[in-house]
Amino acid sequence: MLPGLARLASRLGGRSVTHRIILHDHLNDFTPCARYLAYLGTAVLASSALVQVSHSEAPPAPCAPCAPPPSADAPSNDATAQWRIYTDMGRNLAAQGQLEEAGRYLRRALEMAREGFGPRDPHVGSASHNLAELLRLRGELAAAEPLYREAVALLIEAYGTEDVRVSAALHTLGVLHFQRGAWAPAQACLAQALEVRRRGLGAAHVDTLTTGALLAETQHAAGLAREALRSLRLVVETQPRPLQPAGLRRAGRLAEWLLRAAAGEGGSGGEASAALLEEAGRHLAACAEALSSAPPAALPGLRRAAEERAASLQAHGFPDAARALAAAVLEAAEREAGGRREGLGVARALGLCAGVAGHCAAGLEDPGAVQAARREALALAREAAGITGPLLAAAEREAAEAPGLWRRLWARETELEGLARWRRVWTTRIAALSASVALGRAQLAAEGGAGAQAGEAQAGEAQATLQGALRTAQRWLGEDSGATVPGTDALLEKERAAIRGLRAAVLDLLQGDSTLDERPATA
């Protein structure tokens, strides 16, 4: 085990844990449309309405600039009244996933803002930004950029370069450049936004931390490993305690970068590498401590954040660190379930642990230790699959009722409740399919060295597990997830993308073992 992680593993009692190749951050986040909704609902007339972006490796979600606060001097006429109505309509349509229609209303809102307030009024900047954000979420990045630039220019003209509303507009322009892979302009926008936010909001403000973390990610993507490490270290050292989910993600990300540096990606070896390992261990211990000390209400978000970090550590070749953090995730999931090994959170944690155990087995040399780790992975994967089976059956019954559910809920204007219930179905599906993939992978690994007869049986089980998972994924992807409500596909696209990713993993496994039943077992 890496020296800097020894104390963390010791504190966790050396508990055996595992890994899973694929983990998805969609289970703990709203879709981009829902985040956009939250932004639109508050940013139009608020003086401070910034949406926090959960820091992760994925492109960030919207973080909107503030529109001008209500003022007695602001024009009031037919055009400004229509601006408000069109903006509200655009917001409501975005909530329903009808992004094309929402775009038409937000374009009209921009036209009315120009007519009612005047072409250089900051309200026009706010309306430009609203439309730019929607276009970005639709993937129309080239069309969004001039609108972002107009918003930045108008807000600077109205408030000067040191206003936090301008910093928010610069942040979102940086987000656009980040998504386009334009690292230099992204860094320029984010660095300027960060300095303004530090001065205007303080170094520990959530928006300052969000911009600092995204700047670090941009630097890392641009190949500036040392600068990225320095930027993210400053964010993690400044963020408040106890850690919240976004803070845990950042601390885990920093630990991963430190481990990379110690392994040679920026480290110089010797004492420097030992110091990097020690620092990484401290940050991972802080993540584990946040999980162990969190109140029940905070556990779900923290657990999901830690799952993401553990999966990323495993994927980047740090199984010892992933194993230690996965142990903390499983303990948190059991505490969340009242000390019982049941529920979706426990199943996800067991699947994570199964994957970590399998990955650790690949790095062992002693044949007995390898087989013991593979058996552990298989037992954990079986337990995870056993938990998700009944949960999936219940979710599928709910899915069968979904069309009627959508109609009833929409009639009562509780569409977000309906969306939440439908997303729970997909969350369960993803967890169940993930458990099947973990089980199939563990069965493939355990097949070797189990004796001829047992090995053949295990290989057959693996093939059946993976082929069943493939058929299930294809059926789900062929569904009309929007039921009777037009446009809701966009609200579930992240979930469907996760299923597509799992389907691809199953295909890879089946392709790699297409002759399982013809292959002689390893003694």
Coordinates of C-alpha atoms in Angstrom, one line a residue:
M1 CA 0.0 0.0 0.0
L2 CA 1.2 3.5 -0.7
P3 CA 2.9 4.9 2.4
G4 CA 0.9 8.1 2.6
L5 CA -2.4 6.0 2.7
A6 CA -1.3 3.6 5.5
R7 CA -2.9 5.6 8.3
L8 CA -6.1 5.9 6.4
A9 CA -6.3 2.2 5.8
S10 CA -5.4 1.5 9.4
R11 CA -8.1 3.9 10.7
L12 CA -10.6 2.1 8.5
G13 CA -9.6 -1.2 10.1
G14 CA -8.1 -2.7 7.0
R15 CA -11.6 -3.5 5.7
S16 CA -11.6 -5.4 2.4
V17 CA -13.3 -3.4 -0.3
T18 CA -13.6 -3.3 -4.0
H19 CA -14.0 -1.4 -7.3
R20 CA -16.3 -1.1 -10.2
I21 CA -15.1 0.0 -13.6
I22 CA -18.1 2.2 -14.3
L23 CA -19.7 4.6 -11.9
H24 CA -21.9 7.5 -12.9
D25 CA -22.2 10.9 -11.4
H26 CA -25.8 11.3 -12.8
L27 CA -27.3 9.7 -9.7
N28 CA -26.5 12.6 -7.5
D29 CA -27.1 15.5 -9.8
F30 CA -30.0 17.2 -11.5
T31 CA -29.9 17.1 -15.3
P32 CA -28.5 20.3 -17.0
C33 CA -32.1 21.3 -17.8
A34 CA -33.1 21.2 -14.1
R35 CA -30.1 23.2 -13.1
Y36 CA -30.9 25.7 -15.9
L37 CA -34.4 25.9 -14.5
A38 CA -33.1 26.7 -11.0
Y39 CA -31.0 29.4 -12.5
L40 CA -33.8 30.9 -14.7
G41 CA -36.2 30.9 -11.8
T42 CA -34.0 33.3 -9.7
A43 CA -31.5 35.1 -11.9
V44 CA -33.9 37.3 -13.9
L45 CA -34.6 39.8 -11.2
A46 CA -32.3 38.9 -8.4
S47 CA -29.3 40.8 -7.3
S48 CA -27.4 37.7 -6.2
A49 CA -28.6 34.4 -7.7
L50 CA -25.6 32.3 -8.5
V51 CA -26.1 28.5 -8.9
Q52 CA -23.3 26.4 -7.4
V53 CA -21.6 24.0 -9.8
S54 CA -20.7 20.7 -8.3
H55 CA -17.0 20.3 -9.2
S56 CA -16.2 17.1 -11.1
E57 CA -14.4 16.0 -14.2
A58 CA -17.4 16.6 -16.4
P59 CA -18.2 20.0 -18.0
P60 CA -19.8 22.2 -15.3
A61 CA -23.4 23.1 -15.1
P62 CA -24.8 26.6 -15.6
C63 CA -23.7 29.4 -13.3
A64 CA -25.6 32.5 -14.3
P65 CA -24.8 36.2 -14.0
C66 CA -27.1 38.2 -11.9
A67 CA -29.6 40.4 -13.6
P68 CA -30.1 44.0 -12.4
P69 CA -32.2 44.3 -9.3
P70 CA -35.6 45.9 -9.5
S71 CA -35.3 49.7 -9.7
A72 CA -37.7 52.6 -9.6
D73 CA -35.8 54.0 -12.6
A74 CA -36.2 50.9 -14.7
P75 CA -38.6 51.4 -17.7
S76 CA -42.0 49.9 -17.3
N77 CA -44.0 49.4 -20.6
D78 CA -45.6 46.8 -22.7
A79 CA -42.3 45.5 -24.0
T80 CA -40.8 45.0 -20.5
A81 CA -44.0 43.3 -19.4
Q82 CA -43.7 40.9 -22.3
W83 CA -40.0 40.4 -21.5
R84 CA -41.1 39.1 -18.1
I85 CA -43.8 36.9 -19.5
Y86 CA -41.6 35.4 -22.2
T87 CA -38.8 34.7 -19.7
D88 CA -41.3 32.9 -17.4
M89 CA -42.6 30.9 -20.4
G90 CA -39.1 29.9 -21.4
R91 CA -38.4 28.8 -17.9
N92 CA -41.5 26.6 -17.7
L93 CA -40.8 25.0 -21.1
A94 CA -37.3 24.3 -20.1
A95 CA -38.6 22.5 -17.0
Q96 CA -40.6 20.2 -19.2
G97 CA -37.6 19.5 -21.4
Q98 CA -39.1 21.3 -24.4
L99 CA -35.9 23.1 -25.2
E100 CA -36.7 24.1 -28.8
E101 CA -39.9 25.8 -27.7
A102 CA -38.1 27.4 -24.7
G103 CA -35.6 28.8 -27.0
R104 CA -38.3 30.6 -29.1
Y105 CA -39.7 32.3 -26.0
L106 CA -36.2 33.3 -24.7
R107 CA -35.4 34.8 -28.1
R108 CA -38.6 36.8 -27.8
A109 CA -37.6 37.8 -24.3
L110 CA -34.3 39.2 -25.6
E111 CA -36.1 41.1 -28.3
M112 CA -38.5 42.6 -25.8
A113 CA -35.7 43.5 -23.4
R114 CA -33.9 45.4 -26.2
E115 CA -37.1 47.2 -27.2
G116 CA -38.4 47.9 -23.6
F117 CA -35.2 48.7 -21.8
G118 CA -32.9 49.9 -24.6
P119 CA -30.2 48.0 -26.5
R120 CA -27.4 48.9 -23.9
D121 CA -29.4 48.2 -20.7
P122 CA -28.1 45.4 -18.4
H123 CA -31.4 43.7 -18.6
V124 CA -30.5 43.0 -22.2
G125 CA -27.3 41.4 -20.9
S126 CA -29.3 39.2 -18.6
A127 CA -31.7 38.2 -21.4
S128 CA -28.7 37.4 -23.7
H129 CA -27.2 35.3 -21.0
N130 CA -30.5 33.3 -20.5
L131 CA -30.6 32.5 -24.2
A132 CA -26.9 31.7 -24.3
E133 CA -27.2 29.2 -21.5
L134 CA -30.1 27.4 -23.2
L135 CA -28.2 27.2 -26.4
R136 CA -25.2 25.8 -24.6
L137 CA -27.3 23.1 -23.0
R138 CA -28.7 22.2 -26.4
G139 CA -25.1 21.9 -27.6
E140 CA -25.2 24.9 -29.9
L141 CA -21.9 26.3 -28.6
A142 CA -21.1 28.4 -31.6
A143 CA -24.5 30.2 -31.5
A144 CA -24.2 30.7 -27.7
E145 CA -20.8 32.4 -27.7
P146 CA -21.7 35.8 -29.2
L147 CA -24.6 36.0 -26.8
Y148 CA -22.3 35.3 -23.9
R149 CA -19.9 38.0 -25.2
E150 CA -22.8 40.5 -25.5
A151 CA -23.9 39.7 -21.9
V152 CA -20.3 40.3 -20.6
A153 CA -19.9 43.5 -22.5
L154 CA -23.2 45.0 -21.4
L155 CA -22.7 44.1 -17.7
I156 CA -19.1 45.6 -17.8
E157 CA -20.5 48.7 -19.4
A158 CA -23.2 49.0 -16.7
Y159 CA -21.3 47.9 -13.6
G160 CA -17.5 47.9 -14.3
T161 CA -15.1 45.1 -14.3
E162 CA -15.0 44.6 -10.5
D163 CA -18.7 43.8 -10.0
V164 CA -19.6 40.2 -9.0
R165 CA -22.3 40.1 -11.7
V166 CA -19.6 40.6 -14.3
S167 CA -17.5 37.9 -12.7
A168 CA -20.5 35.5 -13.0
A169 CA -20.8 36.3 -16.7
L170 CA -17.1 35.8 -17.2
H171 CA -17.4 32.4 -15.4
T172 CA -20.1 31.2 -17.7
L173 CA -18.1 32.3 -20.8
G174 CA -15.2 30.4 -19.3
V175 CA -17.5 27.3 -19.0
L176 CA -18.4 27.6 -22.7
H177 CA -14.7 27.8 -23.7
F178 CA -14.1 24.8 -21.4
Q179 CA -16.7 22.7 -23.2
R180 CA -15.2 23.7 -26.6
G181 CA -11.7 22.7 -25.4
A182 CA -10.4 26.3 -25.9
W183 CA -8.2 26.2 -22.8
A184 CA -6.4 29.5 -23.2
P185 CA -9.5 31.7 -23.4
A186 CA -11.2 29.6 -20.7
Q187 CA -8.3 30.2 -18.4
A188 CA -8.3 34.0 -19.1
C189 CA -12.1 34.3 -18.4
L190 CA -11.9 32.1 -15.2
A191 CA -8.8 33.8 -13.8
Q192 CA -10.4 37.2 -14.2
A193 CA -13.6 36.0 -12.7
L194 CA -11.7 34.4 -9.8
E195 CA -9.9 37.5 -8.9
V196 CA -13.1 39.6 -8.9
R197 CA -14.9 37.0 -6.8
R198 CA -12.1 36.8 -4.3
R199 CA -12.2 40.5 -3.8
G200 CA -16.0 40.9 -3.9
L201 CA -17.2 37.7 -2.2
G202 CA -14.2 36.4 -0.3
A203 CA -11.9 33.5 -0.8
A204 CA -14.2 31.0 1.0
H205 CA -17.4 31.9 -0.8
V206 CA -19.0 29.0 -2.7
D207 CA -18.9 30.9 -6.0
T208 CA -15.2 31.7 -5.6
L209 CA -14.4 28.1 -4.8
T210 CA -16.4 26.9 -7.8
T211 CA -14.5 29.2 -10.2
G212 CA -11.2 28.3 -8.6
A213 CA -11.9 24.6 -9.0
L214 CA -13.0 25.0 -12.7
L215 CA -9.8 27.0 -13.4
A216 CA -7.8 24.1 -11.9
E217 CA -9.6 21.6 -14.2
T218 CA -9.0 23.8 -17.2
Q219 CA -5.3 24.1 -16.4
H220 CA -5.1 20.3 -15.9
A221 CA -6.9 19.7 -19.3
A222 CA -4.4 22.1 -20.9
G223 CA -1.5 20.0 -19.6
L224 CA -0.4 22.5 -16.9
A225 CA -0.2 19.9 -14.1
R226 CA 1.7 22.0 -11.7
E227 CA -0.5 25.1 -12.1
A228 CA -3.6 22.9 -11.8
L229 CA -2.3 21.3 -8.6
R230 CA -1.5 24.7 -7.1
S231 CA -4.9 26.1 -8.0
L232 CA -6.9 23.2 -6.7
R233 CA -4.8 22.9 -3.5
L234 CA -5.7 26.6 -2.7
V235 CA -9.4 25.8 -3.2
V236 CA -9.3 22.7 -1.0
E237 CA -7.3 24.4 1.7
T238 CA -9.8 27.3 1.7
Q239 CA -13.1 25.5 1.5
P240 CA -15.1 25.2 4.8
R241 CA -15.4 22.2 7.0
P242 CA -17.1 19.9 7.4
L243 CA -16.9 18.9 3.8
Q244 CA -20.0 19.2 1.7
P245 CA -20.4 17.0 -1.5
A246 CA -18.7 19.5 -3.8
G247 CA -15.9 19.9 -1.2
L248 CA -15.4 16.2 -1.0
R249 CA -15.2 15.9 -4.7
R250 CA -12.5 18.5 -4.8
A251 CA -10.5 17.0 -2.0
G252 CA -10.7 13.6 -3.7
R253 CA -9.7 15.1 -7.0
L254 CA -6.7 16.8 -5.4
A255 CA -5.7 13.5 -3.8
E256 CA -5.8 11.8 -7.2
W257 CA -3.6 14.6 -8.7
L258 CA -1.2 14.3 -5.8
L259 CA -0.9 10.5 -6.4
R260 CA -0.3 11.1 -10.1
A261 CA 2.4 13.6 -9.3
A262 CA 4.0 11.2 -6.8
A263 CA 4.0 8.5 -9.4
G264 CA 6.0 10.7 -11.8
E265 CA 3.5 13.0 -13.4
G266 CA 5.1 16.1 -12.0
G267 CA 6.8 14.6 -9.0
S268 CA 10.6 14.4 -8.6
G269 CA 10.7 11.2 -6.6
G270 CA 12.4 10.6 -3.2
E271 CA 11.4 13.0 -0.4
A272 CA 9.2 15.0 -2.7
S273 CA 7.1 12.0 -3.7
A274 CA 6.8 10.9 -0.1
A275 CA 5.5 14.3 0.8
L276 CA 2.9 14.2 -2.0
L277 CA 1.8 10.7 -0.9
E278 CA 1.4 12.0 2.7
E279 CA -0.6 15.0 1.5
A280 CA -2.9 12.7 -0.6
G281 CA -3.5 10.5 2.4
R282 CA -4.6 13.5 4.4
H283 CA -7.1 14.5 1.8
L284 CA -8.5 11.0 1.5
A285 CA -8.7 10.8 5.3
A286 CA -10.7 14.0 5.3
C287 CA -13.1 12.5 2.7
A288 CA -13.5 9.4 4.9
E289 CA -14.0 11.6 8.0
A290 CA -16.7 13.6 6.3
L291 CA -18.6 10.4 5.6
S292 CA -18.2 9.0 9.1
S293 CA -19.2 12.2 10.9
A294 CA -22.0 13.4 8.6
P295 CA -25.5 13.7 9.9
P296 CA -28.1 11.4 8.3
A297 CA -29.5 14.1 6.1
A298 CA -26.1 14.8 4.5
L299 CA -25.1 11.2 3.9
P300 CA -26.6 10.6 0.5
G301 CA -24.9 13.4 -1.2
L302 CA -21.5 12.8 0.5
R303 CA -21.7 9.1 -0.2
R304 CA -22.4 9.6 -3.9
A305 CA -19.5 12.1 -4.2
A306 CA -17.2 9.7 -2.5
E307 CA -18.3 6.9 -4.9
E308 CA -17.3 9.1 -7.8
R309 CA -13.9 9.8 -6.4
A310 CA -13.2 6.2 -5.5
A311 CA -14.2 5.1 -9.0
S312 CA -11.9 7.7 -10.6
L313 CA -9.0 6.7 -8.3
Q314 CA -9.5 3.1 -9.4
A315 CA -9.8 4.1 -13.1
H316 CA -6.5 6.0 -12.9
G317 CA -4.6 3.2 -11.4
F318 CA -4.6 3.8 -7.7
P319 CA -6.4 0.7 -6.3
D320 CA -5.1 1.1 -2.7
A321 CA -6.6 4.6 -2.4
A322 CA -9.8 3.5 -4.1
R323 CA -10.0 0.6 -1.7
A324 CA -9.7 2.8 1.4
L325 CA -12.3 5.3 0.2
A326 CA -14.7 2.5 -1.0
A327 CA -14.6 1.1 2.5
A328 CA -15.7 4.4 3.9
V329 CA -18.5 4.5 1.2
L330 CA -19.8 1.1 2.2
E331 CA -19.8 2.0 5.9
A332 CA -21.7 5.3 5.1
A333 CA -24.2 3.4 3.0
E334 CA -24.9 0.9 5.8
R335 CA -25.3 3.7 8.3
E336 CA -27.7 5.4 5.9
A337 CA -29.7 2.1 5.7
G338 CA -29.9 1.9 9.5
G339 CA -27.1 -0.6 9.8
R340 CA -28.6 -3.0 7.4
R341 CA -27.2 -4.4 4.1
E342 CA -30.1 -3.4 2.0
G343 CA -31.2 -0.6 -0.3
L344 CA -29.9 1.0 -3.5
G345 CA -27.1 2.9 -1.7
V346 CA -25.7 -0.3 -0.2
A347 CA -26.0 -2.1 -3.5
R348 CA -24.0 0.6 -5.3
A349 CA -21.4 0.6 -2.6
L350 CA -21.0 -3.2 -2.7
G351 CA -20.6 -3.0 -6.5
L352 CA -18.0 -0.4 -6.1
C353 CA -16.2 -2.6 -3.5
A354 CA -16.4 -5.6 -5.8
G355 CA -14.7 -3.7 -8.6
V356 CA -12.0 -2.5 -6.3
A357 CA -11.3 -6.0 -5.0
G358 CA -11.1 -7.3 -8.6
H359 CA -8.7 -4.5 -9.6
C360 CA -6.5 -5.1 -6.6
A361 CA -6.3 -8.8 -7.5
A362 CA -4.8 -7.9 -10.8
G363 CA -1.8 -6.3 -9.0
L364 CA -1.1 -9.2 -6.7
E365 CA 1.7 -11.8 -7.3
D366 CA 0.9 -14.6 -4.9
P367 CA -1.6 -17.0 -6.6
G368 CA -3.4 -17.7 -3.4
A369 CA -3.9 -13.9 -2.7
V370 CA -5.1 -13.4 -6.2
Q371 CA -7.8 -16.1 -5.9
A372 CA -8.8 -14.8 -2.5
A373 CA -9.3 -11.3 -3.9
R374 CA -11.2 -12.6 -6.8
R375 CA -13.5 -14.7 -4.5
E376 CA -14.1 -11.6 -2.4
A377 CA -15.0 -9.6 -5.5
L378 CA -17.4 -12.3 -6.7
A379 CA -19.1 -12.5 -3.3
L380 CA -19.6 -8.7 -3.1
A381 CA -20.9 -8.6 -6.6
R382 CA -23.4 -11.4 -5.9
E383 CA -24.6 -9.6 -2.9
A384 CA -25.0 -6.3 -4.8
A385 CA -27.0 -8.1 -7.6
G386 CA -29.1 -9.8 -4.9
I387 CA -30.1 -6.5 -3.5
T388 CA -30.9 -4.8 -6.8
G389 CA -33.0 -7.6 -8.1
P390 CA -36.2 -7.0 -6.0
L391 CA -35.6 -3.2 -6.3
L392 CA -35.6 -3.4 -10.0
A393 CA -38.8 -5.5 -10.1
A394 CA -40.5 -2.7 -8.1
A395 CA -39.1 0.0 -10.3
E396 CA -40.3 -1.8 -13.5
R397 CA -43.8 -2.0 -12.0
E398 CA -43.7 1.8 -11.5
A399 CA -42.4 2.3 -15.0
A400 CA -45.3 0.3 -16.4
E401 CA -47.6 2.9 -14.7
A402 CA -45.6 5.9 -15.9
P403 CA -47.8 7.1 -18.8
G404 CA -50.9 7.4 -16.6
L405 CA -48.7 8.9 -13.9
W406 CA -47.4 11.6 -16.2
R407 CA -50.9 12.6 -17.2
R408 CA -52.2 12.8 -13.7
L409 CA -49.2 14.7 -12.3
W410 CA -49.1 17.2 -15.2
A411 CA -52.8 18.0 -14.8
R412 CA -52.0 18.9 -11.2
E413 CA -49.0 20.9 -12.2
T414 CA -46.7 18.7 -10.2
E415 CA -44.5 17.8 -13.2
L416 CA -41.3 17.9 -11.1
E417 CA -42.7 15.3 -8.8
G418 CA -43.5 13.1 -11.8
L419 CA -40.0 13.7 -13.2
A420 CA -38.5 12.7 -9.8
R421 CA -40.4 9.5 -9.8
W422 CA -39.5 8.6 -13.3
R423 CA -35.9 9.3 -12.7
R424 CA -35.9 7.0 -9.6
V425 CA -36.9 4.2 -12.0
W426 CA -33.9 5.0 -14.2
T427 CA -31.6 5.3 -11.2
T428 CA -32.6 1.8 -10.1
R429 CA -32.2 0.5 -13.6
I430 CA -28.7 1.9 -13.8
A431 CA -27.7 0.5 -10.4
A432 CA -29.1 -2.9 -11.3
L433 CA -27.3 -3.0 -14.7
S434 CA -24.1 -1.8 -13.0
A435 CA -24.4 -4.7 -10.5
S436 CA -24.9 -7.1 -13.4
V437 CA -21.8 -5.8 -15.2
A438 CA -19.8 -6.1 -11.9
L439 CA -21.0 -9.6 -11.4
G440 CA -20.2 -10.7 -14.9
R441 CA -16.8 -9.3 -14.7
A442 CA -16.2 -10.9 -11.3
Q443 CA -17.4 -14.3 -12.7
L444 CA -15.0 -14.0 -15.6
A445 CA -12.1 -13.3 -13.3
A446 CA -13.0 -16.0 -10.8
E447 CA -13.4 -18.6 -13.6
G448 CA -9.6 -19.1 -13.9
G449 CA -7.9 -21.3 -11.4
A450 CA -11.1 -22.7 -9.9
G451 CA -10.7 -26.2 -11.3
A452 CA -12.0 -27.6 -14.6
Q453 CA -15.6 -28.3 -13.7
A454 CA -16.1 -25.2 -11.5
G455 CA -14.3 -23.1 -14.1
E456 CA -16.6 -24.1 -16.9
A457 CA -19.7 -23.5 -14.7
Q458 CA -18.4 -20.0 -13.8
A459 CA -17.7 -19.2 -17.4
G460 CA -21.2 -20.2 -18.3
E461 CA -22.7 -18.1 -15.5
A462 CA -20.6 -15.1 -16.7
Q463 CA -21.9 -15.4 -20.2
A464 CA -25.5 -15.7 -19.1
T465 CA -25.2 -12.7 -16.8
L466 CA -23.6 -10.5 -19.4
Q467 CA -26.0 -11.5 -22.2
G468 CA -29.0 -10.9 -20.0
A469 CA -27.6 -7.5 -19.1
L470 CA -27.1 -6.7 -22.8
R471 CA -30.7 -7.6 -23.7
T472 CA -32.0 -5.6 -20.7
A473 CA -30.0 -2.5 -21.7
Q474 CA -31.2 -2.7 -25.3
R475 CA -34.8 -3.0 -24.2
W476 CA -34.5 0.1 -21.9
L477 CA -32.8 2.2 -24.6
G478 CA -35.6 1.3 -27.0
E479 CA -38.3 2.6 -24.7
D480 CA -40.1 5.9 -25.2
S481 CA -38.9 7.4 -21.9
G482 CA -40.9 10.5 -22.5
A483 CA -44.2 8.6 -22.1
T484 CA -47.0 11.0 -22.9
V485 CA -45.2 14.2 -22.3
P486 CA -43.5 15.8 -25.3
G487 CA -39.9 16.8 -24.9
T488 CA -39.0 14.9 -21.7
D489 CA -36.3 12.8 -23.4
A490 CA -33.9 15.7 -22.8
L491 CA -34.5 15.5 -19.1
L492 CA -33.4 11.9 -19.0
E493 CA -30.6 12.0 -21.5
K494 CA -27.9 11.7 -18.8
E495 CA -29.6 8.5 -17.5
R496 CA -29.9 7.0 -20.9
A497 CA -26.2 7.9 -21.6
A498 CA -25.3 5.9 -18.5
I499 CA -27.2 2.9 -19.8
R500 CA -25.4 3.2 -23.2
G501 CA -22.1 3.3 -21.4
L502 CA -22.9 0.1 -19.4
R503 CA -24.1 -1.5 -22.6
A504 CA -20.8 -0.7 -24.2
A505 CA -19.0 -2.3 -21.3
V506 CA -21.0 -5.5 -21.6
L507 CA -20.3 -5.7 -25.3
D508 CA -16.6 -5.3 -24.6
L509 CA -16.7 -8.1 -22.1
L510 CA -18.6 -10.4 -24.4
Q511 CA -16.4 -9.6 -27.3
G512 CA -13.3 -10.4 -25.2
D513 CA -14.8 -13.7 -24.2
S514 CA -16.9 -14.7 -27.2
T515 CA -15.6 -18.3 -27.0
L516 CA -16.0 -18.8 -23.3
D517 CA -17.8 -22.1 -23.7
E518 CA -15.0 -23.4 -26.0
R519 CA -12.1 -22.4 -23.8
P520 CA -10.4 -24.9 -21.5
A521 CA -10.6 -24.0 -17.9
T522 CA -7.4 -23.1 -16.1
A523 CA -6.3 -25.5 -13.4

